[in-house]
mmCIF file of C-alpha atoms and ligand atoms in Angstrom:
data_model
loop_
_atom_site.group_PDB
_atom_site.id
_atom_site.type_symbol
_atom_site.label_atom_id
_atom_site.label_comp_id
_atom_site.label_asym_id
_atom_site.label_seq_id
_atom_site.Cartn_x
_atom_site.Cartn_y
_atom_site.Cartn_z
ATOM 1 C CA MET A 26 24.805 1.140 -20.688
ATOM 2 C CA LYS A 27 23.287 -2.318 -20.960
ATOM 3 C CA LYS A 28 20.546 -2.442 -23.107
ATOM 4 C CA SER A 29 17.245 -2.984 -21.031
ATOM 5 C CA LEU A 30 14.195 -5.951 -21.885
ATOM 6 C CA GLY A 31 11.568 -4.776 -23.521
ATOM 7 C CA GLU A 32 8.122 -5.165 -21.476
ATOM 8 C CA PHE A 33 6.973 -8.584 -21.698
ATOM 9 C CA GLU A 34 10.968 -9.788 -21.467
ATOM 10 C CA LEU A 35 11.035 -7.997 -18.598
ATOM 11 C CA ILE A 36 7.656 -9.511 -16.847
ATOM 12 C CA LYS A 37 8.372 -12.876 -18.055
ATOM 13 C CA ARG A 38 11.976 -12.549 -16.239
ATOM 14 C CA LEU A 39 10.586 -11.210 -13.174
ATOM 15 C CA ALA A 40 7.379 -13.241 -12.680
ATOM 16 C CA SER A 41 10.076 -16.667 -12.873
ATOM 17 C CA ARG A 42 11.484 -15.174 -9.739
ATOM 18 C CA LEU A 43 8.239 -15.921 -7.867
ATOM 19 C CA PRO A 44 6.659 -19.207 -7.230
ATOM 20 C CA ALA A 45 3.247 -20.204 -9.420
ATOM 21 C CA PRO A 46 -0.046 -18.934 -7.939
ATOM 22 C CA SER A 47 -1.392 -21.870 -6.044
ATOM 23 C CA GLY A 48 -5.228 -22.980 -5.624
ATOM 24 C CA GLU A 49 -7.561 -24.140 -8.747
ATOM 25 C CA GLY A 50 -8.991 -21.694 -10.328
ATOM 26 C CA VAL A 51 -6.425 -18.800 -9.840
ATOM 27 C CA VAL A 52 -5.161 -16.782 -12.723
ATOM 28 C CA GLY A 53 -1.763 -15.069 -12.270
ATOM 29 C CA ILE A 54 0.578 -12.855 -14.763
ATOM 30 C CA GLY A 55 -0.335 -12.995 -18.217
ATOM 31 C CA ASP A 56 -3.513 -11.865 -19.007
ATOM 32 C CA ASP A 57 -5.546 -8.742 -18.433
ATOM 33 C CA ALA A 58 -6.151 -8.999 -14.853
ATOM 34 C CA ALA A 59 -5.797 -11.524 -12.472
ATOM 35 C CA ALA A 60 -8.260 -13.928 -10.910
ATOM 36 C CA LEU A 61 -9.658 -15.942 -7.704
ATOM 37 C CA PRO A 62 -12.592 -18.024 -7.743
ATOM 38 C CA THR A 63 -15.080 -17.063 -5.568
ATOM 39 C CA LYS A 64 -18.748 -19.053 -4.892
ATOM 40 C CA ASP A 65 -20.577 -17.278 -7.683
ATOM 41 C CA GLY A 66 -17.695 -16.802 -10.061
ATOM 42 C CA VAL A 67 -14.306 -14.972 -9.540
ATOM 43 C CA MET A 68 -12.902 -11.654 -8.396
ATOM 44 C CA LEU A 69 -10.749 -9.733 -11.065
ATOM 45 C CA LEU A 70 -7.366 -7.986 -9.558
ATOM 46 C CA THR A 71 -5.878 -5.264 -11.738
ATOM 47 C CA CYS A 72 -3.381 -2.241 -11.460
ATOM 48 C CA ASP A 73 -2.546 0.709 -13.810
ATOM 49 C CA ILE A 74 0.167 3.661 -13.868
ATOM 50 C CA ALA A 75 -0.151 7.177 -15.197
ATOM 51 C CA LEU A 76 3.520 9.124 -14.823
ATOM 52 C CA ALA A 77 3.593 12.163 -15.842
ATOM 53 C CA GLY A 78 5.968 12.499 -18.945
ATOM 54 C CA ARG A 79 5.577 9.481 -20.003
ATOM 55 C CA HIS A 80 1.526 8.714 -19.710
ATOM 56 C CA PHE A 81 0.319 12.271 -19.641
ATOM 57 C CA GLN A 82 2.239 15.278 -20.170
ATOM 58 C CA PRO A 83 1.496 18.158 -16.810
ATOM 59 C CA GLY A 84 0.269 21.669 -18.367
ATOM 60 C CA ILE A 85 -0.866 20.098 -21.192
ATOM 61 C CA THR A 86 -3.129 16.762 -20.509
ATOM 62 C CA PRO A 87 -5.960 17.935 -18.342
ATOM 63 C CA MET A 88 -5.398 16.608 -14.846
ATOM 64 C CA ALA A 89 -9.240 15.119 -14.291
ATOM 65 C CA ASP A 90 -8.395 13.441 -17.792
ATOM 66 C CA VAL A 91 -5.768 11.994 -16.358
ATOM 67 C CA GLY A 92 -7.932 10.616 -13.516
ATOM 68 C CA TRP A 93 -10.530 9.403 -16.179
ATOM 69 C CA LYS A 94 -8.112 7.422 -18.367
ATOM 70 C CA VAL A 95 -6.013 5.639 -15.548
ATOM 71 C CA THR A 96 -8.881 4.443 -13.959
ATOM 72 C CA SER A 97 -10.925 3.389 -17.227
ATOM 73 C CA SER A 98 -7.684 1.537 -18.099
ATOM 74 C CA SER A 99 -7.915 -0.860 -15.165
ATOM 75 C CA VAL A 100 -11.624 -1.308 -15.740
ATOM 76 C CA SER A 101 -11.239 -1.999 -19.494
ATOM 77 C CA ASP A 102 -8.591 -4.659 -18.149
ATOM 78 C CA ILE A 103 -11.813 -6.091 -16.030
ATOM 79 C CA ALA A 104 -14.283 -5.763 -18.621
ATOM 80 C CA ALA A 105 -11.906 -7.681 -21.111
ATOM 81 C CA CYS A 106 -12.252 -10.738 -18.678
ATOM 82 C CA GLY A 107 -15.435 -10.331 -18.715
ATOM 83 C CA GLY A 108 -16.062 -8.552 -15.619
ATOM 84 C CA MET A 109 -17.642 -5.525 -13.515
ATOM 85 C CA PRO A 110 -15.478 -3.143 -11.739
ATOM 86 C CA ALA A 111 -16.176 -2.421 -8.133
ATOM 87 C CA SER A 112 -13.360 -1.368 -5.896
ATOM 88 C CA ALA A 113 -10.501 0.501 -6.565
ATOM 89 C CA LEU A 114 -7.153 1.928 -4.581
ATOM 90 C CA ILE A 115 -5.572 4.862 -5.677
ATOM 91 C CA SER A 116 -1.852 5.604 -4.721
ATOM 92 C CA LEU A 117 0.089 8.865 -5.846
ATOM 93 C CA GLY A 118 3.536 9.712 -5.783
ATOM 94 C CA VAL A 119 3.503 13.522 -5.790
ATOM 95 C CA PRO A 120 6.525 16.278 -6.220
ATOM 96 C CA GLU A 121 6.700 18.817 -3.380
ATOM 97 C CA ASP A 122 5.662 21.562 -6.008
ATOM 98 C CA SER A 123 2.212 19.549 -7.108
ATOM 99 C CA PRO A 124 -0.210 22.578 -7.507
ATOM 100 C CA GLN A 125 -3.020 21.726 -5.099
ATOM 101 C CA GLU A 126 -5.554 22.169 -7.830
ATOM 102 C CA ASP A 127 -3.872 19.705 -10.165
ATOM 103 C CA LEU A 128 -4.753 16.882 -7.268
ATOM 104 C CA ASP A 129 -8.031 18.252 -7.211
ATOM 105 C CA ALA A 130 -8.833 18.148 -10.688
ATOM 106 C CA LEU A 131 -7.421 14.414 -10.782
ATOM 107 C CA TYR A 132 -9.474 13.511 -8.026
ATOM 108 C CA GLU A 133 -12.763 14.884 -9.780
ATOM 109 C CA GLY A 134 -11.863 12.647 -12.981
ATOM 110 C CA ILE A 135 -11.057 9.719 -10.955
ATOM 111 C CA ALA A 136 -15.261 10.735 -9.215
ATOM 112 C CA GLU A 137 -16.369 10.817 -12.564
ATOM 113 C CA ALA A 138 -14.935 7.629 -13.714
ATOM 114 C CA GLY A 139 -16.637 6.057 -10.258
ATOM 115 C CA ALA A 140 -19.988 7.236 -11.129
ATOM 116 C CA HIS A 141 -19.878 5.906 -14.699
ATOM 117 C CA TYR A 142 -18.730 2.464 -14.015
ATOM 118 C CA GLY A 143 -19.885 1.726 -10.838
ATOM 119 C CA PHE A 144 -16.676 1.528 -8.512
ATOM 120 C CA GLU A 145 -16.055 3.175 -5.241
ATOM 121 C CA VAL A 146 -12.622 4.413 -4.055
ATOM 122 C CA LEU A 147 -11.869 2.457 -0.674
ATOM 123 C CA GLY A 148 -8.207 3.958 -0.044
ATOM 124 C CA GLY A 149 -4.896 4.390 -1.470
ATOM 125 C CA ASN A 150 -1.057 5.777 -0.264
ATOM 126 C CA VAL A 151 0.541 8.827 -1.047
ATOM 127 C CA THR A 152 4.286 9.707 -1.111
ATOM 128 C CA GLY A 153 6.700 12.431 -2.247
ATOM 129 C CA SER A 154 8.335 11.718 -5.860
ATOM 130 C CA LYS A 155 10.410 13.156 -8.351
ATOM 131 C CA GLU A 156 7.772 13.420 -11.164
ATOM 132 C CA LEU A 157 3.703 13.127 -9.964
ATOM 133 C CA LEU A 158 2.775 9.166 -10.334
ATOM 134 C CA VAL A 159 -0.973 7.625 -10.175
ATOM 135 C CA ASP A 160 -1.511 4.183 -9.484
ATOM 136 C CA CYS A 161 -4.696 2.654 -9.888
ATOM 137 C CA PHE A 162 -5.467 -0.830 -8.028
ATOM 138 C CA MET A 163 -8.900 -2.216 -9.151
ATOM 139 C CA MET A 164 -11.000 -4.792 -8.058
ATOM 140 C CA GLY A 165 -14.243 -6.067 -9.576
ATOM 141 C CA GLN A 166 -16.572 -9.447 -10.480
ATOM 142 C CA ALA A 167 -17.180 -11.653 -13.454
ATOM 143 C CA PRO A 168 -19.514 -14.839 -13.264
ATOM 144 C CA ARG A 169 -16.588 -16.404 -15.177
ATOM 145 C CA PHE A 170 -13.285 -15.625 -16.419
ATOM 146 C CA ILE A 171 -12.634 -14.813 -20.279
ATOM 147 C CA PRO A 172 -9.236 -15.571 -21.039
ATOM 148 C CA ARG A 173 -7.114 -14.734 -23.917
ATOM 149 C CA GLY A 174 -5.934 -18.124 -24.396
ATOM 150 C CA GLY A 175 -9.676 -19.118 -25.390
ATOM 151 C CA ALA A 176 -9.726 -18.788 -29.008
ATOM 152 C CA GLN A 177 -10.452 -22.052 -30.990
ATOM 153 C CA PRO A 178 -9.968 -22.676 -34.714
ATOM 154 C CA GLY A 179 -13.351 -21.522 -36.211
ATOM 155 C CA ASP A 180 -14.453 -18.721 -34.052
ATOM 156 C CA VAL A 181 -14.522 -15.158 -35.627
ATOM 157 C CA ILE A 182 -12.538 -12.170 -34.447
ATOM 158 C CA CYS A 183 -14.835 -9.325 -33.327
ATOM 159 C CA VAL A 184 -13.715 -5.500 -32.440
ATOM 160 C CA SER A 185 -15.899 -2.967 -30.609
ATOM 161 C CA GLY A 186 -15.960 0.039 -31.770
ATOM 162 C CA THR A 187 -14.002 2.371 -34.078
ATOM 163 C CA LEU A 188 -9.652 2.101 -33.973
ATOM 164 C CA GLY A 189 -6.844 4.821 -34.384
ATOM 165 C CA ASP A 190 -8.959 7.574 -32.974
ATOM 166 C CA SER A 191 -7.030 7.552 -29.886
ATOM 167 C CA ASP A 192 -3.957 7.513 -31.763
ATOM 168 C CA ALA A 193 -4.715 10.278 -34.046
ATOM 169 C CA GLY A 194 -6.073 12.354 -30.527
ATOM 170 C CA LEU A 195 -2.197 11.840 -29.050
ATOM 171 C CA THR A 196 -0.781 13.609 -32.267
ATOM 172 C CA LEU A 197 -2.938 16.540 -31.723
ATOM 173 C CA LEU A 198 -2.620 16.799 -28.068
ATOM 174 C CA GLY A 199 -1.267 20.659 -27.222
ATOM 175 C CA ASN A 200 -2.787 21.945 -30.254
ATOM 176 C CA GLU A 201 -6.287 23.905 -30.392
ATOM 177 C CA PRO A 202 -8.134 21.229 -32.427
ATOM 178 C CA GLN A 203 -9.549 22.500 -35.438
ATOM 179 C CA GLY A 204 -13.003 21.596 -36.026
ATOM 180 C CA ALA A 205 -15.954 18.889 -34.922
ATOM 181 C CA ALA A 206 -13.881 15.699 -35.945
ATOM 182 C CA GLU A 207 -10.239 16.827 -34.796
ATOM 183 C CA GLN A 208 -12.598 17.703 -31.168
ATOM 184 C CA ALA A 209 -13.966 13.752 -31.318
ATOM 185 C CA LEU A 210 -10.562 12.110 -31.951
ATOM 186 C CA LEU A 211 -8.973 14.710 -29.183
ATOM 187 C CA ARG A 212 -11.929 13.182 -26.951
ATOM 188 C CA ARG A 213 -10.998 9.822 -27.828
ATOM 189 C CA HIS A 214 -7.813 10.061 -26.647
ATOM 190 C CA LEU A 215 -8.334 11.965 -23.268
ATOM 191 C CA ARG A 216 -11.841 10.402 -22.178
ATOM 192 C CA PRO A 217 -11.481 6.719 -23.468
ATOM 193 C CA ARG A 218 -14.950 4.643 -22.535
ATOM 194 C CA ALA A 219 -13.977 1.149 -21.554
ATOM 195 C CA ARG A 220 -16.511 -1.348 -22.626
ATOM 196 C CA THR A 221 -18.266 -1.978 -19.318
ATOM 197 C CA ASP A 222 -21.364 -2.135 -21.634
ATOM 198 C CA LEU A 223 -20.254 -5.147 -23.473
ATOM 199 C CA VAL A 224 -19.576 -7.619 -20.108
ATOM 200 C CA PRO A 225 -22.984 -9.144 -20.918
ATOM 201 C CA LEU A 226 -21.924 -9.943 -24.652
ATOM 202 C CA LEU A 227 -19.014 -11.409 -23.784
ATOM 203 C CA GLN A 228 -20.195 -13.443 -21.029
ATOM 204 C CA ARG A 229 -22.680 -15.029 -23.308
ATOM 205 C CA ALA A 230 -20.658 -15.587 -26.249
ATOM 206 C CA ALA A 231 -16.890 -14.871 -26.243
ATOM 207 C CA SER A 232 -14.413 -17.512 -26.038
ATOM 208 C CA ALA A 233 -11.514 -15.411 -25.731
ATOM 209 C CA ALA A 234 -10.745 -11.343 -24.935
ATOM 210 C CA ILE A 235 -8.077 -8.774 -24.308
ATOM 211 C CA ASP A 236 -8.119 -4.989 -24.359
ATOM 212 C CA ILE A 237 -6.927 -2.968 -26.846
ATOM 213 C CA SER A 238 -4.657 -0.601 -24.729
ATOM 214 C CA ASP A 239 -0.975 -1.087 -26.456
ATOM 215 C CA ALA A 240 -2.494 -1.789 -29.854
ATOM 216 C CA LEU A 241 -4.729 -3.844 -32.143
ATOM 217 C CA ALA A 242 -2.074 -5.755 -34.147
ATOM 218 C CA SER A 243 0.018 -6.522 -30.698
ATOM 219 C CA GLU A 244 -3.116 -7.674 -29.152
ATOM 220 C CA LEU A 245 -3.553 -9.821 -31.687
ATOM 221 C CA HIS A 246 -0.698 -11.498 -31.314
ATOM 222 C CA HIS A 247 -1.238 -12.032 -27.485
ATOM 223 C CA VAL A 248 -4.606 -14.013 -28.584
ATOM 224 C CA ALA A 249 -3.099 -15.960 -30.867
ATOM 225 C CA ARG A 250 0.156 -16.983 -28.991
ATOM 226 C CA ALA A 251 -1.870 -17.540 -25.621
ATOM 227 C CA SER A 252 -4.624 -19.467 -27.659
ATOM 228 C CA ALA A 253 -2.050 -21.399 -29.693
ATOM 229 C CA VAL A 254 -4.107 -20.171 -32.873
ATOM 230 C CA GLN A 255 -3.653 -18.593 -36.093
ATOM 231 C CA LEU A 256 -5.966 -15.493 -36.726
ATOM 232 C CA VAL A 257 -6.730 -14.062 -40.106
ATOM 233 C CA VAL A 258 -7.607 -10.417 -40.338
ATOM 234 C CA GLU A 259 -8.772 -8.429 -43.368
ATOM 235 C CA GLY A 260 -7.689 -5.019 -43.233
ATOM 236 C CA ARG A 261 -11.082 -3.879 -45.261
ATOM 237 C CA ARG A 262 -13.479 -4.950 -42.449
ATOM 238 C CA VAL A 263 -11.053 -2.882 -39.166
ATOM 239 C CA PRO A 264 -13.618 -0.329 -38.517
ATOM 240 C CA ILE A 265 -12.115 3.256 -38.894
ATOM 241 C CA SER A 266 -14.098 5.861 -37.865
ATOM 242 C CA SER A 267 -15.219 8.735 -40.406
ATOM 243 C CA GLU A 268 -13.039 11.667 -38.239
ATOM 244 C CA LEU A 269 -9.830 9.400 -38.726
ATOM 245 C CA ARG A 270 -10.558 9.052 -42.323
ATOM 246 C CA SER A 271 -10.916 12.944 -42.998
ATOM 247 C CA PHE A 272 -7.743 13.082 -40.661
ATOM 248 C CA ALA A 273 -5.738 10.829 -41.978
ATOM 249 C CA HIS A 274 -6.823 12.271 -45.596
ATOM 250 C CA ALA A 275 -5.612 15.687 -44.767
ATOM 251 C CA ARG A 276 -2.038 14.150 -43.578
ATOM 252 C CA HIS A 277 -2.120 12.024 -46.873
ATOM 253 C CA GLU A 278 -1.857 9.128 -44.902
ATOM 254 C CA ASP A 279 -3.270 5.257 -44.665
ATOM 255 C CA PRO A 280 -5.623 5.472 -41.827
ATOM 256 C CA LEU A 281 -5.437 1.417 -40.876
ATOM 257 C CA GLN A 282 -2.053 2.493 -39.605
ATOM 258 C CA ARG A 283 -3.175 4.097 -36.980
ATOM 259 C CA ALA A 284 -6.048 1.352 -36.223
ATOM 260 C CA LEU A 285 -3.278 -1.270 -36.453
ATOM 261 C CA PHE A 286 -0.663 0.342 -34.401
ATOM 262 C CA GLY A 287 -2.252 2.899 -32.411
ATOM 263 C CA GLY A 288 -2.657 2.258 -28.550
ATOM 264 C CA GLU A 289 -4.681 3.375 -25.867
ATOM 265 C CA GLU A 290 -7.871 2.480 -27.685
ATOM 266 C CA TYR A 291 -9.761 0.578 -24.876
ATOM 267 C CA GLN A 292 -11.881 -1.040 -27.252
ATOM 268 C CA LEU A 293 -12.283 -4.872 -27.003
ATOM 269 C CA LEU A 294 -11.247 -7.429 -28.881
ATOM 270 C CA PHE A 295 -12.686 -11.186 -28.749
ATOM 271 C CA THR A 296 -13.547 -14.130 -30.371
ATOM 272 C CA VAL A 297 -17.059 -15.895 -30.843
ATOM 273 C CA PRO A 298 -17.923 -19.430 -32.159
ATOM 274 C CA PRO A 299 -19.837 -18.959 -35.269
ATOM 275 C CA HIS A 300 -23.269 -19.605 -34.386
ATOM 276 C CA LYS A 301 -22.821 -16.958 -31.942
ATOM 277 C CA ALA A 302 -21.282 -14.022 -34.397
ATOM 278 C CA PRO A 303 -22.657 -10.786 -33.809
ATOM 279 C CA GLN A 304 -25.532 -9.677 -36.640
ATOM 280 C CA PRO A 305 -24.623 -6.627 -38.962
ATOM 281 C CA GLY A 306 -25.616 -3.575 -38.053
ATOM 282 C CA GLY A 307 -26.689 -4.113 -34.204
ATOM 283 C CA GLU A 308 -24.211 -3.190 -31.681
ATOM 284 C CA ASP A 309 -20.913 -1.531 -32.785
ATOM 285 C CA ILE A 310 -19.064 -4.734 -32.840
ATOM 286 C CA THR A 311 -17.248 -5.484 -36.331
ATOM 287 C CA VAL A 312 -16.312 -8.878 -37.683
ATOM 288 C CA ILE A 313 -12.605 -8.710 -38.931
ATOM 289 C CA GLY A 314 -11.609 -12.161 -39.397
ATOM 290 C CA GLU A 315 -11.592 -15.821 -38.337
ATOM 291 C CA VAL A 316 -9.473 -18.154 -36.042
ATOM 292 C CA ARG A 317 -7.944 -21.108 -37.772
ATOM 293 C CA GLU A 318 -5.311 -23.934 -36.698
ATOM 294 C CA GLY A 319 -1.467 -22.926 -36.850
ATOM 295 C CA SER A 320 0.380 -19.723 -35.439
ATOM 296 C CA GLY A 321 0.747 -15.988 -35.828
ATOM 297 C CA VAL A 322 -1.455 -13.291 -37.199
ATOM 298 C CA LEU A 323 -2.142 -12.550 -40.830
ATOM 299 C CA LEU A 324 -3.521 -9.587 -42.086
ATOM 300 C CA ASP A 325 -4.981 -9.962 -45.961
ATOM 301 C CA GLY A 326 -2.639 -12.653 -46.425
ATOM 302 C CA GLU A 327 1.061 -11.579 -45.080
ATOM 303 C CA PRO A 328 2.501 -11.927 -41.557
ATOM 304 C CA LEU A 329 1.210 -8.754 -39.750
ATOM 305 C CA PRO A 330 4.162 -7.647 -37.286
ATOM 306 C CA GLY A 331 3.312 -7.352 -33.212
ATOM 307 C CA ARG A 332 4.228 -4.115 -33.168
ATOM 308 C CA GLY A 333 1.938 -1.794 -30.250
ATOM 309 C CA TRP A 334 3.149 0.478 -27.203
ATOM 310 C CA ASP A 335 6.285 -1.364 -25.089
ATOM 311 C CA HIS A 336 5.458 0.499 -21.590
ATOM 312 C CA LEU A 337 9.426 0.849 -21.826
ATOM 313 C CA ARG A 338 10.905 2.213 -24.485
ATOM 314 C CA LYS A 339 10.873 5.541 -25.499
ATOM 315 C CA ASP A 340 10.985 4.956 -29.530
ATOM 316 C CA GLN A 341 7.527 4.334 -29.990
ATOM 317 C CA PRO A 342 5.682 2.168 -31.207
ATOM 318 C CA SER A 343 8.468 -0.334 -30.482
ATOM 319 C CA GLY A 344 9.773 -3.505 -32.609
ATOM 320 C CA GLY A 345 7.553 -6.832 -32.770
ATOM 321 C CA GLU A 346 7.721 -9.234 -30.221
HETATM 322 MG MG1 MG B 411 -5.227 -5.059 -20.947
#
């Protein structure tokens, strides 16, 4: 069988079949969300798929969590562009033998997320399917679009929250969590919180932003490439929770590996000019490095591989890009 393209190569190839978007201020393929200019800012558009067996495990992942997570992942893309979510359309591919309670629970999770983030579901579509598939199309708005490509030499690199927790939670999925730390990690995986609370900060200060859906390492590369700069990161500054530390300690692992290469964190990675750098001890924002002239990403002086989750490959994490 012919070797398939990686996710990003495939997107590039498909995009090349389409005319470039027309119209001033329109943002097309290649950022966290697409954008259309409006009279007071931009309308943001994004979509995400959750597929049974790929993004969740039927019978193991609670269906309410699937509903929460697929919508949170779209909200996270809207937030990464500096916007707040407003409206969603949900489409389903439903196998004939899907238990009705599963679909009810799925929509309870979606409704919970809508109440939490402030979006409404206005429609969707349903079809038969071999596996259960949930597609979320989300629309939002922002006073200005914050791109991946706006980082400037001299800016500082910030991340929100702690990283690697969701990845540890994924490892624990399907097992009864032992103790509060494992419970917290599992919850970070099943109920990620998209960082809409940081949208005002991004609007005020960010030169570039991206959400950490695939992995910190690969998102750093996306920002470096889109901004045509070099990102220089210090490993000891990457924020790691006490829960992940104890999890990793018990398994003789280096927690930094999960923080760098683990996916589905839904935290934000962004750059700000130095005079707008967040003060230590304030919001849960950590400065992890700085932007320089050049290209690529350095971790403690060494090139950092751009590994992360590639949605088309089975052997996760995928090779570099
Ligand atoms: Mg994203």
